[in-house]
Short mmCIF file of C-alpha atoms in Angstrom, two decimals:
data_model
loop_
_atom_site.label_atom_id
_atom_site.label_comp_id
_atom_site.label_asym_id
_atom_site.label_seq_id
_atom_site.Cartn_x
_atom_site.Cartn_y
_atom_site.Cartn_z
CA UNK Q 1 0.00 0.00 0.00
CA UNK Q 2 2.77 2.46 0.94
CA UNK Q 3 4.90 1.72 -2.13
CA UNK Q 4 2.04 1.90 -4.63
CA UNK Q 5 -0.10 4.72 -3.20
CA UNK Q 6 1.23 6.72 -0.25
CA UNK Q 7 4.84 7.03 -1.44
CA UNK Q 8 3.95 8.68 -4.81
CA UNK Q 9 1.46 10.95 -3.03
CA UNK Q 10 3.97 12.01 -0.38
CA UNK Q 11 6.63 12.51 -3.07
CA UNK Q 12 4.65 15.18 -4.88
CA UNK Q 13 3.31 16.82 -1.73
CA UNK Q 14 6.73 17.12 -0.07
CA UNK Q 15 8.40 18.12 -3.36
CA UNK Q 16 5.88 20.95 -3.85
CA UNK Q 17 6.25 22.22 -0.29
CA UNK Q 18 10.02 21.85 -0.47
CA UNK Q 19 10.27 23.76 -3.74
CA UNK Q 20 8.16 26.62 -2.37
CA UNK Q 21 10.29 26.84 0.79
CA UNK Q 22 13.55 26.62 -1.15
CA UNK Q 23 12.48 28.96 -3.96
CA UNK Q 24 14.56 31.92 -2.64
CA UNK Q 25 17.63 29.65 -2.53
CA UNK Q 26 16.73 28.33 -5.99
CA UNK Q 27 16.61 31.85 -7.43
CA UNK Q 28 19.84 32.90 -5.70
CA UNK Q 29 21.73 29.83 -6.93
CA UNK Q 30 20.37 30.35 -10.45
CA UNK Q 31 21.64 33.93 -10.55
CA UNK Q 32 25.15 33.10 -9.28
CA UNK Q 33 25.50 30.06 -11.55
CA UNK Q 34 24.21 32.06 -14.52
CA UNK Q 35 27.15 34.40 -13.97
CA UNK Q 36 29.70 31.65 -13.21
CA UNK Q 37 28.70 29.51 -16.20
CA UNK Q 38 28.23 32.31 -18.74
CA UNK Q 39 24.47 32.10 -18.95
CA UNK Q 40 24.05 28.36 -18.29
CA UNK Q 41 22.83 27.79 -14.72
CA UNK Q 42 21.15 24.44 -15.39
CA UNK Q 43 22.37 21.02 -16.45
CA UNK Q 44 20.08 18.69 -18.38
CA UNK Q 45 20.98 15.09 -19.18
CA UNK Q 46 19.16 11.90 -20.26
CA UNK Q 47 19.03 9.40 -17.40
CA UNK Q 48 17.29 6.01 -17.08
CA UNK Q 49 14.39 5.88 -14.65
CA UNK Q 50 11.98 3.13 -13.64
CA UNK Q 51 12.26 0.11 -15.96
CA UNK Q 52 15.09 1.93 -17.72
CA UNK Q 53 12.80 4.54 -19.30
CA UNK Q 54 14.87 7.59 -20.28
CA UNK Q 55 13.99 11.02 -18.90
CA UNK Q 56 15.84 14.36 -18.63
CA UNK Q 57 17.27 15.08 -15.20
CA UNK Q 58 17.49 18.72 -14.07
CA UNK Q 59 20.39 19.87 -11.91
CA UNK Q 60 22.29 23.05 -11.25
CA UNK Q 61 25.37 23.25 -13.48
CA UNK Q 62 28.39 23.17 -11.16
CA UNK Q 63 31.10 22.80 -13.83
CA UNK Q 64 31.97 25.10 -16.72
CA UNK Q 65 32.72 23.98 -20.29
CA UNK Q 66 36.45 24.78 -20.29
CA UNK Q 67 38.45 22.80 -22.88
CA UNK Q 68 42.11 22.09 -23.53
CA UNK Q 69 44.12 23.06 -26.63
CA UNK Q 70 42.70 20.02 -28.47
CA UNK Q 71 39.11 21.01 -27.84
CA UNK Q 72 38.55 18.31 -25.22
CA UNK Q 73 36.77 19.08 -21.96
CA UNK Q 74 39.12 19.46 -19.02
CA UNK Q 75 38.80 17.08 -16.06
CA UNK Q 76 35.77 17.50 -13.79
CA UNK Q 77 37.98 18.75 -10.98
CA UNK Q 78 39.43 21.55 -13.15
CA UNK Q 79 36.02 22.59 -14.50
CA UNK Q 80 34.35 22.80 -11.07
CA UNK Q 81 33.70 26.50 -10.43
CA UNK Q 82 34.00 28.19 -7.04
CA UNK Q 83 30.25 28.74 -6.92
CA UNK Q 84 29.70 25.20 -8.20
CA UNK Q 85 31.86 23.75 -5.44
CA UNK Q 86 29.75 25.49 -2.79
CA UNK Q 87 26.51 24.43 -4.48
CA UNK Q 88 27.72 20.83 -4.68
CA UNK Q 89 29.11 20.67 -1.13
CA UNK Q 90 25.78 21.87 0.26
CA UNK Q 91 23.84 19.58 -2.14
CA UNK Q 92 21.96 22.61 -3.50
CA UNK Q 93 22.67 21.22 -6.99
CA UNK Q 94 19.99 18.59 -6.31
CA UNK Q 95 17.19 21.11 -5.62
CA UNK Q 96 16.00 21.40 -9.27
CA UNK Q 97 15.26 17.68 -9.21
CA UNK Q 98 12.21 18.50 -7.12
CA UNK Q 99 10.75 19.45 -10.50
CA UNK Q 100 11.54 15.92 -11.76
CA UNK Q 101 9.62 14.58 -8.76
CA UNK Q 102 6.63 16.81 -9.46
CA UNK Q 103 6.63 15.69 -13.11
CA UNK Q 104 6.65 12.06 -11.97
CA UNK Q 105 10.01 10.94 -13.36
CA UNK Q 106 11.63 10.63 -9.94
CA UNK Q 107 10.89 9.95 -6.31
CA UNK Q 108 12.31 11.79 -3.31
CA UNK Q 109 13.98 8.56 -2.23
CA UNK Q 110 15.32 5.77 -4.41
CA UNK Q 111 18.45 4.66 -6.27
CA UNK Q 112 20.20 7.63 -7.89
CA UNK Q 113 19.57 7.96 -11.66
CA UNK Q 114 22.92 7.25 -13.31
CA UNK Q 115 24.22 7.63 -16.86
CA UNK Q 116 22.29 5.89 -19.63
CA UNK Q 117 25.55 4.44 -20.94
CA UNK Q 118 25.72 2.21 -17.83
CA UNK Q 119 22.55 0.28 -18.72
CA UNK Q 120 24.29 -2.49 -20.75
CA UNK Q 121 27.04 -2.79 -18.10
CA UNK Q 122 24.81 -3.92 -15.23
CA UNK Q 123 24.65 -7.56 -14.22
CA UNK Q 124 21.24 -9.08 -13.49
CA UNK Q 125 21.27 -8.14 -9.81
CA UNK Q 126 22.47 -4.57 -10.38
CA UNK Q 127 19.77 -4.05 -13.00
CA UNK Q 128 17.14 -4.49 -10.25
CA UNK Q 129 17.82 -0.92 -9.13
CA UNK Q 130 15.51 0.11 -11.99
CA UNK Q 131 12.51 -1.71 -10.52
CA UNK Q 132 11.59 1.51 -8.72
CA UNK Q 133 11.73 5.22 -9.56
CA UNK Q 134 15.13 6.84 -9.04
CA UNK Q 135 15.47 9.27 -6.15
CA UNK Q 136 17.06 12.57 -5.20
CA UNK Q 137 18.55 10.76 -2.23
CA UNK Q 138 18.72 7.10 -1.35
CA UNK Q 139 20.11 4.34 0.85
CA UNK Q 140 23.44 4.37 -1.01
CA UNK Q 141 23.71 8.17 -0.72
CA UNK Q 142 23.40 8.16 3.07
CA UNK Q 143 25.82 5.25 3.36
CA UNK Q 144 28.77 6.67 1.49
CA UNK Q 145 27.49 8.33 -1.69
CA UNK Q 146 30.54 8.86 -3.94
CA UNK Q 147 33.06 7.62 -1.37
CA UNK Q 148 32.14 3.92 -1.74
CA UNK Q 149 32.70 1.49 -4.61
CA UNK Q 150 30.18 1.02 -7.41
CA UNK Q 151 29.57 -2.57 -6.32
CA UNK Q 152 28.76 -1.52 -2.74
CA UNK Q 153 26.54 1.25 -4.04
CA UNK Q 154 24.52 -1.14 -6.20
CA UNK Q 155 24.12 -3.60 -3.32
CA UNK Q 156 22.68 -0.80 -1.20
CA UNK Q 157 20.34 0.14 -4.07
CA UNK Q 158 19.03 -3.42 -4.34
CA UNK Q 159 18.62 -3.58 -0.56
CA UNK Q 160 16.38 -0.52 -0.78
CA UNK Q 161 14.32 -2.02 -3.60
CA UNK Q 162 13.69 -5.10 -1.43
CA UNK Q 163 12.97 -3.20 1.79
CA UNK Q 164 10.99 -0.09 0.79
CA UNK Q 165 8.94 1.15 3.73
CA UNK Q 166 7.77 4.39 5.29
CA UNK Q 167 10.15 3.98 8.24
CA UNK Q 168 13.15 3.35 5.96
CA UNK Q 169 12.29 6.42 3.89
CA UNK Q 170 12.04 8.57 7.03
CA UNK Q 171 15.40 7.22 8.20
CA UNK Q 172 17.00 8.06 4.84
CA UNK Q 173 15.57 11.60 4.88
CA UNK Q 174 16.93 12.24 8.39
CA UNK Q 175 20.33 10.78 7.49
CA UNK Q 176 20.38 12.91 4.33
CA UNK Q 177 19.89 16.10 6.36
CA UNK Q 178 22.71 15.10 8.72
CA UNK Q 179 25.05 14.20 5.83
CA UNK Q 180 24.34 17.48 4.01
CA UNK Q 181 25.36 19.48 7.09
CA UNK Q 182 28.48 17.36 7.48
CA UNK Q 183 29.34 17.52 3.76
CA UNK Q 184 29.87 13.76 3.97
CA UNK Q 185 30.57 11.50 0.96
CA UNK Q 186 30.16 14.24 -1.65
CA UNK Q 187 33.02 13.08 -3.84
CA UNK Q 188 35.50 10.30 -4.23
CA UNK Q 189 38.92 10.96 -2.71
CA UNK Q 190 41.13 12.96 -5.10
CA UNK Q 191 38.33 13.71 -7.56
CA UNK Q 192 35.42 16.12 -7.99
CA UNK Q 193 33.06 13.37 -9.10
CA UNK Q 194 32.76 9.60 -8.93
CA UNK Q 195 34.90 7.63 -11.40
CA UNK Q 196 32.80 6.22 -14.24
CA UNK Q 197 31.34 2.72 -13.87
CA UNK Q 198 33.00 0.28 -16.28
CA UNK Q 199 31.18 -2.90 -15.33
CA UNK Q 200 31.72 -5.39 -12.54
CA UNK Q 201 34.53 -7.92 -13.15
CA UNK Q 202 33.09 -11.43 -13.53
CA UNK Q 203 35.03 -12.72 -10.54
CA UNK Q 204 33.14 -10.26 -8.34
CA UNK Q 205 29.72 -11.43 -9.52
CA UNK Q 206 28.26 -14.11 -7.27
#
C-alpha cells in the first residue's frame, strides 16, 4: 500500500512544499551560476528511470565547459567553479530535481539515476535498481554516496528495492539532512566526481 499509493502521493506533496520553501535559494543559486557559467545555470541530461525509461534530469550546473588546446573538456575537478563547489558541497545542486519529482520521473527517495551508458554494463542483480523510480537521495547516498565502490553502491540500491517502507524512507531523509550538514561523501577521494562505472569484473559477480 505504501509503495504503490502513499509514497507517490507524499513525493509530490513534499516536493511541492520543499520547492516553495527553497524557492529563494533556488533563485539565488540560479543567478550566481548564470554568472559563473556564462548564462548556463542548469544542467540537463538523459538518465534512465523506472524500468530503464529515459527522462531528462534537471540539476544546477556546477562545472563550466572549459576545454584544452585540443578542444577536449578538461577534467571535472578543473572545470568545477567556485560557486559550483559550494553548491555541490551543500547539495543545492539537487534542488531542481524537485521538478523531476513533481513531473513524476523521480521519487524523493530511491536509487540515484545514473548515466544511460551504464545500462548495458549492469549484471542481473544490479539491474534491479531500476525496478523503482530513481530518487534525489537514497540508501546508497546516506551510506557513502561517492566515497564507496560502485559494487557496494549497487548492493545498497538493491537492498532498498527489497525493503521499501515508510520507516526506511524517514530514516534516509533524516540521514540525508545530517550528511548534508556534514558535507559527507560528496566526492570520491582525489576527484570532484565519482569515477565512471566500467562494469563489474566477472570474478566479483556471485
